[in-house]
Coordinates of C-alpha atoms in Angstrom, one line a residue:
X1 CA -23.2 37.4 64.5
X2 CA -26.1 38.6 66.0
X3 CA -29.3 37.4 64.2
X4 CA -32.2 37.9 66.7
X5 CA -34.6 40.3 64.6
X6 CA -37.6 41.6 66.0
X7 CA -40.7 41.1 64.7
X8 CA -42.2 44.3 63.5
X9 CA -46.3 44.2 63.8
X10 CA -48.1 48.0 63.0
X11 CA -50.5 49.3 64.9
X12 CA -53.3 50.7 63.3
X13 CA -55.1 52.0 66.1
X14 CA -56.5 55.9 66.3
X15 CA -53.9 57.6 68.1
X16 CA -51.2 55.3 67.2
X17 CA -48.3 57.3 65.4
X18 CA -45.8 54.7 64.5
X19 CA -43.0 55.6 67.1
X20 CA -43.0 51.3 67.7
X21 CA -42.6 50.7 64.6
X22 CA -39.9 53.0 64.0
X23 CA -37.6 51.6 67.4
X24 CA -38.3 48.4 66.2
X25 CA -36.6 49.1 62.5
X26 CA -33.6 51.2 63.7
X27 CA -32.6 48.4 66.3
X28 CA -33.0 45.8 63.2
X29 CA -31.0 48.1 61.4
X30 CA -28.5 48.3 63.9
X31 CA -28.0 44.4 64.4
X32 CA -27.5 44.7 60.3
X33 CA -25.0 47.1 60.3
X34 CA -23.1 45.3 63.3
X35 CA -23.1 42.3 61.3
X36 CA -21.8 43.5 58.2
X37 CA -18.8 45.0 60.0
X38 CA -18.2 41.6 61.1
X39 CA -18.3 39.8 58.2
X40 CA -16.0 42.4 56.7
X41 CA -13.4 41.0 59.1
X42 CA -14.0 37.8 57.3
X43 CA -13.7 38.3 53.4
X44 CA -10.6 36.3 53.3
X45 CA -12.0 33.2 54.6
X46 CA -15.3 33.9 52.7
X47 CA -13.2 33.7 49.7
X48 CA -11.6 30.6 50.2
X49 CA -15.3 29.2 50.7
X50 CA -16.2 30.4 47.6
X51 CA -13.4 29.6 45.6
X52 CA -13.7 26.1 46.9
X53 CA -16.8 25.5 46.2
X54 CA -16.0 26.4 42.6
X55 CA -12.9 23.9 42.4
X56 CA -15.4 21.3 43.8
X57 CA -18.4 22.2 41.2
X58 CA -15.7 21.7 38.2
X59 CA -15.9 17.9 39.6
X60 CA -19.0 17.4 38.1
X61 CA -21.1 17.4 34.6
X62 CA -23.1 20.0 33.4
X63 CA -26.7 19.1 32.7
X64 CA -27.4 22.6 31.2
X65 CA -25.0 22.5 28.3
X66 CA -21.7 20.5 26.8
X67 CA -19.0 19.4 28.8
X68 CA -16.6 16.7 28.8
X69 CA -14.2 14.9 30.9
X70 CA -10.7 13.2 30.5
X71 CA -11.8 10.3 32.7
X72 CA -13.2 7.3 32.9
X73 CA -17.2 7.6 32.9
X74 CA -19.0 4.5 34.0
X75 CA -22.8 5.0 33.8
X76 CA -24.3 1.9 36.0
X77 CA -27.5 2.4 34.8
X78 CA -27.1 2.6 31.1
X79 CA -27.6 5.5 28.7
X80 CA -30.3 6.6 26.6
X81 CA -29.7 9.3 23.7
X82 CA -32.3 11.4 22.2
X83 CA -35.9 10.4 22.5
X84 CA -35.3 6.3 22.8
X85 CA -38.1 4.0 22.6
X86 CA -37.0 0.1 23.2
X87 CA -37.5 -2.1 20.0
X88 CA -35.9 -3.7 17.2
X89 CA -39.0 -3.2 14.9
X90 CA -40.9 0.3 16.5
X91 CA -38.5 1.7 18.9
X92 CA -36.5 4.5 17.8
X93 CA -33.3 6.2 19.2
X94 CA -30.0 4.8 20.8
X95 CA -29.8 3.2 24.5
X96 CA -27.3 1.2 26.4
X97 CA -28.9 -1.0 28.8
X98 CA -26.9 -2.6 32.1
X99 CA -26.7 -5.4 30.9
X100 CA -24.3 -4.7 28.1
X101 CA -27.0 -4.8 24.8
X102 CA -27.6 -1.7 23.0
X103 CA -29.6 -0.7 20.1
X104 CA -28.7 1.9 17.3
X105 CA -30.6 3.1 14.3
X106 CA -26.9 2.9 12.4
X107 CA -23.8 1.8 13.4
X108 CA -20.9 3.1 11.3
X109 CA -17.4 1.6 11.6
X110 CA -14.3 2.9 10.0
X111 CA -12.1 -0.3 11.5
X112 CA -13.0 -3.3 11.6
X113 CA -16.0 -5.0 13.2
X114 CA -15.3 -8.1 15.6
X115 CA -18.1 -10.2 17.1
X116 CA -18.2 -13.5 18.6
X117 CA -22.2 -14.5 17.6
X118 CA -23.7 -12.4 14.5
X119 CA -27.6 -12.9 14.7
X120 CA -29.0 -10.8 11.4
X121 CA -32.2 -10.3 9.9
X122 CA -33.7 -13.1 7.9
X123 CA -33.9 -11.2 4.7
X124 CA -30.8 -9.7 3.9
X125 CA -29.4 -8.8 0.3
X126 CA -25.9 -8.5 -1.3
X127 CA -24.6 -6.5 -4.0
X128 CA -21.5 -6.4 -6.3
X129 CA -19.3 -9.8 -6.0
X130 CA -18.2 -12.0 -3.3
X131 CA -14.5 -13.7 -3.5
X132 CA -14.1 -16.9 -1.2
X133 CA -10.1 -16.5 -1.9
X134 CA -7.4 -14.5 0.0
X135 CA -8.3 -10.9 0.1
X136 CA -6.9 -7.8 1.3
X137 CA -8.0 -3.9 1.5
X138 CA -5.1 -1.7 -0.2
X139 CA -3.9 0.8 2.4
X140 CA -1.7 2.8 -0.3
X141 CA -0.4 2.2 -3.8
X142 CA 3.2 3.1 -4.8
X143 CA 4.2 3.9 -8.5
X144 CA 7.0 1.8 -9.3
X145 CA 6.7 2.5 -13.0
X146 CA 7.0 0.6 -16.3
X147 CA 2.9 -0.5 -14.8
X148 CA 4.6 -1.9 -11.5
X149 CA 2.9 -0.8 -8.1
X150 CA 3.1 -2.1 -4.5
X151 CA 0.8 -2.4 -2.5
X152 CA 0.4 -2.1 1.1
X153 CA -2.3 -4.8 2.7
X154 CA -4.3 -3.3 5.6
X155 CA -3.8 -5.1 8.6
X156 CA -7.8 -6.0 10.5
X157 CA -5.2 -6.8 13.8
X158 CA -2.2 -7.0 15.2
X159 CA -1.8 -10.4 13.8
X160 CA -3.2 -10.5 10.7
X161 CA -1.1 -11.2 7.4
X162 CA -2.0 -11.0 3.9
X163 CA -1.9 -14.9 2.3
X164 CA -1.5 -13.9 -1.1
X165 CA 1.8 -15.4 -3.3
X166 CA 4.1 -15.2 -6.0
X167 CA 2.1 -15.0 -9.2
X168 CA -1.3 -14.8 -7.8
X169 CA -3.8 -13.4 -10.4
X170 CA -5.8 -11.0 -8.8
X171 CA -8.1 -8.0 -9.3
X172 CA -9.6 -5.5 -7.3
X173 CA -13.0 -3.4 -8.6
X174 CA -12.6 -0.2 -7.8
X175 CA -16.4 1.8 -8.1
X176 CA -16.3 5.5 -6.8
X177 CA -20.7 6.1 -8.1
X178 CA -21.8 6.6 -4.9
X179 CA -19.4 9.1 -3.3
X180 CA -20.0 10.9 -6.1
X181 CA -17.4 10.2 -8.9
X182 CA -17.7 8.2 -12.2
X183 CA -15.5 5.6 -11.7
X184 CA -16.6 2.1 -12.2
X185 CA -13.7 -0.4 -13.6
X186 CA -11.3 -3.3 -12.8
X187 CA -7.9 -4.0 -12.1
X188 CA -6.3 -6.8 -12.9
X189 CA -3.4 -7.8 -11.7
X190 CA -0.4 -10.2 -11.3
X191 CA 1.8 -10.6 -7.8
X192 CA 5.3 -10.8 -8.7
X193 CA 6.5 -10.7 -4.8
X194 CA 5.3 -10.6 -1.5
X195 CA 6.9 -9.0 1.7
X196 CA 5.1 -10.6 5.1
X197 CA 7.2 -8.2 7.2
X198 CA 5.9 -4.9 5.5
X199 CA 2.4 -7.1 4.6
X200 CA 2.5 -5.7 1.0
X201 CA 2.5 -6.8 -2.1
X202 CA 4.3 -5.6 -6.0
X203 CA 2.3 -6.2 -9.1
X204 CA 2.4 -6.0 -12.3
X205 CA -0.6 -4.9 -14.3
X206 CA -1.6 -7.2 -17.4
X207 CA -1.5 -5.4 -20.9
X208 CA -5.3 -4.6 -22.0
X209 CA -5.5 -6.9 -24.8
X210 CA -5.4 -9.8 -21.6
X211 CA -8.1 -8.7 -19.7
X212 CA -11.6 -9.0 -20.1
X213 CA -13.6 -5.7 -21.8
X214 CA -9.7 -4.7 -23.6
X215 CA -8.8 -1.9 -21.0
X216 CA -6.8 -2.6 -17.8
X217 CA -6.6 0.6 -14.9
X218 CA -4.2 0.8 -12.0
X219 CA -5.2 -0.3 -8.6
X220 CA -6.6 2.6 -6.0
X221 CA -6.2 2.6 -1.8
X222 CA -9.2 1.9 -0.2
X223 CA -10.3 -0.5 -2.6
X224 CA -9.9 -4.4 -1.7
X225 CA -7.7 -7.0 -3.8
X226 CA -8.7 -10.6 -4.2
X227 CA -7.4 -13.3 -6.2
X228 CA -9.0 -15.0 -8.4
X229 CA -6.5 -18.1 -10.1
X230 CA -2.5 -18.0 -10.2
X231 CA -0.5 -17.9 -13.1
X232 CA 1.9 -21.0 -12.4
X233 CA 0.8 -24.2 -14.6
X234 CA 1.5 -27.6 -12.7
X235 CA 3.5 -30.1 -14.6
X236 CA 2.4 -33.0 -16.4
X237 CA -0.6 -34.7 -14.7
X238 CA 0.1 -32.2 -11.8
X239 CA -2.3 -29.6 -10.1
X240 CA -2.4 -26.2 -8.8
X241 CA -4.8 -25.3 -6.4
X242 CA -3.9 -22.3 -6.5
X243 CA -5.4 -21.7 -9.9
X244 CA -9.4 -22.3 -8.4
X245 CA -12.0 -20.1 -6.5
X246 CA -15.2 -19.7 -5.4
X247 CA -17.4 -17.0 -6.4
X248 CA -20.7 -15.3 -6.1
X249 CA -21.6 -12.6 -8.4
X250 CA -24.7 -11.1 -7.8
X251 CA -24.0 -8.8 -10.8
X252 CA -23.7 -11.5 -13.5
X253 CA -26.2 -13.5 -11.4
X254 CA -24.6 -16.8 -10.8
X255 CA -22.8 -19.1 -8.1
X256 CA -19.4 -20.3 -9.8
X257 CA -16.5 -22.3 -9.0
X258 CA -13.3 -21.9 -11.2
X259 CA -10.7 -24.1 -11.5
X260 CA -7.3 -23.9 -13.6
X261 CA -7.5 -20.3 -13.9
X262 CA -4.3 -19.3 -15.2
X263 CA -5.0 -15.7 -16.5
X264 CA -7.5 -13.1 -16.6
X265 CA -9.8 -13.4 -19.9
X266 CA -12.2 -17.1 -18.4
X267 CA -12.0 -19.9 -20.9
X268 CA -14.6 -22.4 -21.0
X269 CA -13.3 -25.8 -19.1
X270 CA -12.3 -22.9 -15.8
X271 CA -16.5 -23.0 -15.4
X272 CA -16.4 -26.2 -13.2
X273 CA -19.5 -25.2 -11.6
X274 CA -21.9 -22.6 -12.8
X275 CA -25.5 -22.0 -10.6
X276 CA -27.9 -19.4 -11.9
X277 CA -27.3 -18.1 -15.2
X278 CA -25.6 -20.0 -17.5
X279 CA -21.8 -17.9 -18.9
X280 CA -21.0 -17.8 -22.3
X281 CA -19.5 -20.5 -23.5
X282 CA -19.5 -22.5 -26.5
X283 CA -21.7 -25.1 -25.4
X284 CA -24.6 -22.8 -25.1
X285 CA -24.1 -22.3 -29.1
X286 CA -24.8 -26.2 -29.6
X287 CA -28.5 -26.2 -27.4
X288 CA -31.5 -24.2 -27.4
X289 CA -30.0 -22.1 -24.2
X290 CA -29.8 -18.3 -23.8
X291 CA -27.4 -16.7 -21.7
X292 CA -30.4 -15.3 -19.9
X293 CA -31.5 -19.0 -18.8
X294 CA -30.8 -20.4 -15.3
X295 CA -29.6 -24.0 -14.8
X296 CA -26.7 -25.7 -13.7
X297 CA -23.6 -26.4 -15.2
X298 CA -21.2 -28.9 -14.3
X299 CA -17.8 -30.7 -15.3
X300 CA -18.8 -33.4 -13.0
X301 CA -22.2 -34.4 -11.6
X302 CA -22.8 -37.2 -9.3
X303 CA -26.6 -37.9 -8.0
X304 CA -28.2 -40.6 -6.1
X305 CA -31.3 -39.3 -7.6
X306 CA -32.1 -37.1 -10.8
X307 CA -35.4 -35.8 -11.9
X308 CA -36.4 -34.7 -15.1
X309 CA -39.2 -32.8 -16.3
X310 CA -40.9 -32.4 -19.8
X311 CA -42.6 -28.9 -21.1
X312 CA -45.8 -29.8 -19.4
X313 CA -44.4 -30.4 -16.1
X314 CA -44.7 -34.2 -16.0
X315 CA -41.9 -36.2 -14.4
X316 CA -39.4 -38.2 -17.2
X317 CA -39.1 -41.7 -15.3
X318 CA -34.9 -42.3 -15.2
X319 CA -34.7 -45.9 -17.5
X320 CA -31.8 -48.0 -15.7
X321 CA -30.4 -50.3 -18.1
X322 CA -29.2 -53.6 -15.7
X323 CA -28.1 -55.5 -18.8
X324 CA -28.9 -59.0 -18.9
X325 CA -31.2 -60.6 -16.4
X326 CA -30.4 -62.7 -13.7
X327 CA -32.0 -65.0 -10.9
X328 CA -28.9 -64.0 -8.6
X329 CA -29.2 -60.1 -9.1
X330 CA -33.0 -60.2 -8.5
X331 CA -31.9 -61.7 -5.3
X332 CA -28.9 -59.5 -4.6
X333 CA -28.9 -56.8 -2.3
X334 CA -29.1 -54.1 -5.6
X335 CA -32.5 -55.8 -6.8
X336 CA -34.4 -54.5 -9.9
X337 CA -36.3 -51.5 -8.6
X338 CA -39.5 -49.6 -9.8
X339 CA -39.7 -46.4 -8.0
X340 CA -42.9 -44.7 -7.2
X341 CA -44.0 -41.5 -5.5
X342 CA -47.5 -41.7 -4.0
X343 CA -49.6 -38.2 -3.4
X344 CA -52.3 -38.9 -1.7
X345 CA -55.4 -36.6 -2.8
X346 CA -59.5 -36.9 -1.6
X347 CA -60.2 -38.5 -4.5
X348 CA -57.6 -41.5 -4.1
X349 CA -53.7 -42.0 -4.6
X350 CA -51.9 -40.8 -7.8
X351 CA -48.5 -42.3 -8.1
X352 CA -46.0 -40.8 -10.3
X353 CA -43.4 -43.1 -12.3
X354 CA -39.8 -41.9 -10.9
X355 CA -37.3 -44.9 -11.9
X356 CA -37.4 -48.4 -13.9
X357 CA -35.0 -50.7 -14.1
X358 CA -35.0 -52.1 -17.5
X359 CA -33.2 -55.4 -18.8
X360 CA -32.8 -57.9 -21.4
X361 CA -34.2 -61.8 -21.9
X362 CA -35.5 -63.6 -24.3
X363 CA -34.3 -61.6 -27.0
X364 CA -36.4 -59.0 -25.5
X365 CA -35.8 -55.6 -23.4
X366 CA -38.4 -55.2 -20.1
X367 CA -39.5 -52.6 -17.5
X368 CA -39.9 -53.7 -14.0
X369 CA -43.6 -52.9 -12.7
X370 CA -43.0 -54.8 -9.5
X371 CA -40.3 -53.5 -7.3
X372 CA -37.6 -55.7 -6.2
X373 CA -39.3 -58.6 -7.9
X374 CA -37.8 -61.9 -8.3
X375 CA -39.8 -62.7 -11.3
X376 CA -38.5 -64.2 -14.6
X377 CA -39.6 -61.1 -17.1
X378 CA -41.6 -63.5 -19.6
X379 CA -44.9 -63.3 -21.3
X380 CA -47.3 -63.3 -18.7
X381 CA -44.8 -61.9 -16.2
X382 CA -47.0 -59.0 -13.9
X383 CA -44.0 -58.1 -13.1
X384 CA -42.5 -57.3 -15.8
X385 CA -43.5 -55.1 -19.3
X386 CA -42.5 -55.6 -22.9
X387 CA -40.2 -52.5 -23.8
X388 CA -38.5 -53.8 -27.0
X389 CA -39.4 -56.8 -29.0
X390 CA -42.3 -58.9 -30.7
X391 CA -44.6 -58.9 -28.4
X392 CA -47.3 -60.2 -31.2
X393 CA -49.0 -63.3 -29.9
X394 CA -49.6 -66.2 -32.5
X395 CA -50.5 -69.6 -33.3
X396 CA -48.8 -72.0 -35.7
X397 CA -49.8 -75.1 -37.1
X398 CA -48.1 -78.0 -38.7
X399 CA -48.8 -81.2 -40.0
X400 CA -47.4 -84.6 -39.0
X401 CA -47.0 -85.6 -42.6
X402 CA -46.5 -83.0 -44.4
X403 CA -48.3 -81.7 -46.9
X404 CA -48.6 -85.0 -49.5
X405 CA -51.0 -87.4 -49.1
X406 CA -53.4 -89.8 -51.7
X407 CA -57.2 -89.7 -51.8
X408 CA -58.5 -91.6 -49.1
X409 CA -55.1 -92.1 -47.1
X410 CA -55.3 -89.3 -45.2
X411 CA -54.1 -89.9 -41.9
X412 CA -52.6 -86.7 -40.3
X413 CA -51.9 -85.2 -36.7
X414 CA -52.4 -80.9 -37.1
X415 CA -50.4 -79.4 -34.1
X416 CA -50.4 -76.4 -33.0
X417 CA -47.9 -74.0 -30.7
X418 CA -48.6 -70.7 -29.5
X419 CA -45.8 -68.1 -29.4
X420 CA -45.1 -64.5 -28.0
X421 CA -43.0 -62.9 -30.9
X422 CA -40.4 -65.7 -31.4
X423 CA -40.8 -67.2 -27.7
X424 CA -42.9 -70.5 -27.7
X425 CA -45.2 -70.2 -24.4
X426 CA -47.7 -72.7 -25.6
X427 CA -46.8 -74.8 -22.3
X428 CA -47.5 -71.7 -19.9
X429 CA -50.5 -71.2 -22.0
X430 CA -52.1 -74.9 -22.3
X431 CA -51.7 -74.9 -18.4
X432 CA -54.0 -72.5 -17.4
X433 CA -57.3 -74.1 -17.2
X434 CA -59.0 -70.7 -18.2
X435 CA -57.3 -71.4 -22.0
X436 CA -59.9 -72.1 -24.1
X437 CA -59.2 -74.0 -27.8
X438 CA -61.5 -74.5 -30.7
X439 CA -61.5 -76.6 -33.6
X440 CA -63.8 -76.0 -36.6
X441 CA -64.0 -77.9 -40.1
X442 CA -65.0 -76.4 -43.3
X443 CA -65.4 -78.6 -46.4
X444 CA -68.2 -76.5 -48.1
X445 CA -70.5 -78.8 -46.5
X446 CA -72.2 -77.0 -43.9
X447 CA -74.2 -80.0 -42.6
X448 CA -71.4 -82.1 -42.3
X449 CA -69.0 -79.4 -40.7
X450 CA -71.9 -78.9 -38.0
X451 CA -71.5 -82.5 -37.0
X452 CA -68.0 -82.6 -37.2
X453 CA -65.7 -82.7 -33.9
X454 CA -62.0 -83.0 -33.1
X455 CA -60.2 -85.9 -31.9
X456 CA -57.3 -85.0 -29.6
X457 CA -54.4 -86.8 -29.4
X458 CA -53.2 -88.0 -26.1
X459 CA -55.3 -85.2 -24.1
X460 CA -53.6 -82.5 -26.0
X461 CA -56.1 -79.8 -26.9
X462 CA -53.4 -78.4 -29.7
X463 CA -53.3 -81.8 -31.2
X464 CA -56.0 -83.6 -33.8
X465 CA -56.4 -86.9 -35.5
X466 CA -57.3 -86.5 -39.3
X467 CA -58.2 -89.2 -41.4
X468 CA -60.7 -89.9 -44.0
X469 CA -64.0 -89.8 -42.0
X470 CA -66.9 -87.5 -41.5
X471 CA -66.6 -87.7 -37.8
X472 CA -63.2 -86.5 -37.3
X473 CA -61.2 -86.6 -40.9
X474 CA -61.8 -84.2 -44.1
X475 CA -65.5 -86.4 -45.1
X476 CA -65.3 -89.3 -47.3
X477 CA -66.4 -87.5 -50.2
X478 CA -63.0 -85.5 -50.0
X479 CA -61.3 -85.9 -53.4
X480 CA -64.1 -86.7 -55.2
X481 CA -67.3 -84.1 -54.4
X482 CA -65.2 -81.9 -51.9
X483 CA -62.0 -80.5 -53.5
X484 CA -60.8 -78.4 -50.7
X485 CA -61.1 -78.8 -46.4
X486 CA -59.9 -75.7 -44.2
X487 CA -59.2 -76.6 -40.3
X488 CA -59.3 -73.5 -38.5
X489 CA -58.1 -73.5 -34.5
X490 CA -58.7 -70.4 -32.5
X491 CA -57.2 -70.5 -28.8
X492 CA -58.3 -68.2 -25.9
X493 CA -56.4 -67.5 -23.2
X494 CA -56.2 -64.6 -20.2
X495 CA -53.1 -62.2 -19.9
X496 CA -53.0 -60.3 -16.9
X497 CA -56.7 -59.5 -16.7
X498 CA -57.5 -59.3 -20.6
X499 CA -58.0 -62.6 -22.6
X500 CA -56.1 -62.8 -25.5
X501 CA -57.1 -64.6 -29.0
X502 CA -55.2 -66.7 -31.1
X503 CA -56.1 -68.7 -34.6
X504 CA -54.6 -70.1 -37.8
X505 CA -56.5 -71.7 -40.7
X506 CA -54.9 -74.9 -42.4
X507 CA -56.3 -76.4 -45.5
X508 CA -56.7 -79.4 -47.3
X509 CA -56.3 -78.8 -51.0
X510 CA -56.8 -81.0 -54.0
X511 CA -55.0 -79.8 -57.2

């Protein structure tokens, strides 16, 4: 093929008539013409070029409209779909990235969904109920009449098998609001076989007047089936584990676990644990409890460590009761306790009261105030606090003699003994030397009484001489001028930072 063309340049001069120009074109032409016949020689082979080309372009996707191929596309670099921008919280789009992640704006599965590691978002919400029992999804529902269906279980793999059994109670909500139908109702339900090859299930229906809100409805495919107790009840002293589940309703707003469920329609003892708001039972009759309240309820509660609140806020300490007590328990390894919480503020600590132990001695009841104390509670103990009992202080005084005496043969010994209710302390008292006794006469005669002064008897403070003098007895004029002497003794004494006060009068009379 001859493809040397000459170059064709006009002439414009004044005599110039174009003949050039005109060879030039007709030998072009010519080489054109030549070469057309030639390739006319070739359309076969042109053909097979062609069509080749258009087998080979079939190998590959369009980019300037749909297409699609029956084999395996791997796309080393990773996809991006629409206008993707990379970001859990401001990207947009769908990508696939190299390295295997991906990110979707929705991701809609009509399987199942397996994953090894499911990270979600920290706020998450759930609707409707959540049974922690065997459940199943219903793949179809056959009519087996007189309210007798079975059911087919949907199998998530190749290996998975429905758990329910024989007489199962179980239910299955069906709710059809949001595809746009009105049905929103339960289906209870009893297993009366299973069949692990076929993974299905026959049920009976209960009648309405056994199910809670009166009306019972078939079961529906698509819908899952859970149980909820089982209808066997365990001999005497027996138990059927069967018969419990855990549940989470966020529709009656509560945590629950039930236990010896037997039938449909909840009786009281099946709440074994209750979180959130309290069911109706019975017990809320007898308290000042709404249904609408949120607490927890409990067959069974066992705490190391309970606190109680009143209506303003303030911590109820827990009273321990220890009994009676004793030098070998203070020094055991479950010692009296007073529990204390310290919160520590600019202004100083503040410590809130959380436990006291409490016992009983000396007739009394008392409240630790020193933890793990070894102290005998008594008195005077600062570590230990009157709870129940006298705790009156008081002095008593008594004469040697008695009462009957002669005029001028008076010779008596007052005594005196100070007591805590109906304990005698007067020895714990009459050892402190801050205790501080007075003796004071009166006969009428003030003179006299001024110069009068107690005689003690062996040292002891709580203990006078009386006889017939001025000095130290009721005056010599006693029984004849003085019909009457008082004898008062007042005794002062500290208690744990605070002095305490004690006195009795005792007179002299003559009828």
């Amino acid at each position: 093929m001859d493809n040397k063309y000459e170059n064709i340049v006009p002439w414009n001069g004044a005599n110039d008539t174009g003949r050039d120009v005109r060879l030039k074109l007709e030998r072009n032409f010519s080489r054109v013409a030549a070469n057309f016949f030639e390739l006319a020689d070739k359309d076969a082979e042109l053909e097979d070029w062609i069509n080749a080309i258009v087998e080979e372009l079939k190998n590959f996707l369009r980019k300037d409209r749909p297409d699609a191929t029956e084999y395996l596309l791997k796309l080393f670099g990773g996809a991006w779909f629409g206008e993707f921008v990379d970001g859990l919280i401001a990207g947009k789009g769908a990508g696939i990235f190299p390295d295997g992640r991906g990110q979707f704006e929705r991701l809609e599965v009509r399987g199942s969904l397996s994953v090894l590691d499911l990270i979600i978002n920290q706020i998450q919400g759930m609707e409707s109920d959540y049974s922690f029992t065997e459940i199943g999804k219903i793949k179809s529902v056959e009519d087996l009449g007189e309210n007798t269906y079975r059911l087919s279980i949907e199998k998530r793999t190749d290996f998975d098998f429905m758990k329910f059994q024989d007489n199962d109670v179980c239910f299955s909500i069906i709710n059809t609001l949001l595809t746009g139908g009105s049905d929103y109702y339960t289906s209870w339900m009893r297993i009366l076989t299973t069949n692990a090859q076929e993974n299905s299930i026959t049920v009976v229906l209960y009648p309405d007047s056994e199910v809670p809100g009166g009306t019972n409805y078939p079961p529906l495919a698509g819908y899952n089936v859970t149980r909820r107790g089982n209808s066997t009840l365990p001999e005497a002293g027996g138990f059927n584990e069967r018969a419990q589940s855990w549940m989470i309703s966020s529709r009656e707003g509560r945590i629950m676990f039930l236990a010896n469920v037997f039938k449909p329609i909840l009786e009281d003892y099946n709440y074994s644990i209750s979180i959130g708001r309290f069911p109706r039972t019975k017990a809320l009759e007898k308290l000042p409890i709404s249904e609408n309240e949120t607490g927890v309820m409990a067959q069974t509660v066992i705490a190391e460590k309970f606190y109680q609140l009143d209506h303003n806020g303030d911590v109820i300490p827990n009273k321990v009761d220890r009994g009676a007590w004793s030098l070998e328990t203070a020094q055991s390894g479950a010692p009296y306790r007073l529990v204390q919480h310290e919160l520590a503020k600019p202004s100083g600590s503040e410590y809130t009261l959380l436990e006291q132990h409490t016992v009983y001695h000396l007739g009394c009841k008392w409240g630790c105030l020193s933890d793990k104390t070894t102290d005998e509670p008594k008195w005077n103990s600062p570590s230990w606090g009157l709870l129940e009992g006298d705790s009156r202080y008081s002095l008593q005084l008594s004469l040697s003699g008695g009462e009957a005496f002669v005029i001028g043969g008076v010779d008596e010994v007052i005594s005196g003994r100070i007591y805590f209710g109906t304990t005698d302390i007067t020895d714990d008292v009459m050892a402190d030397d801050a205790t501080e006794v007075e003796w004071f006469r009166n006969s009428g005669n003030v003179p006299a009484d001024n110069l009068w002064t107690p005689e003690y008897v062996d040292g002891n403070r709580l203990a006078i001489h009386i006889d017939n003098g001025n000095q130290h007895g009721v005056g010599s004029d006693f029984g004849f001028v003085s019909k009457s002497v008082i004898f008062t003794c007042r005794v002062f004494f500290p208690v744990n930072g605070r002095l305490e006060k004690v006195d009795m009068n005792l007179g002299f009379d003559i009828v």
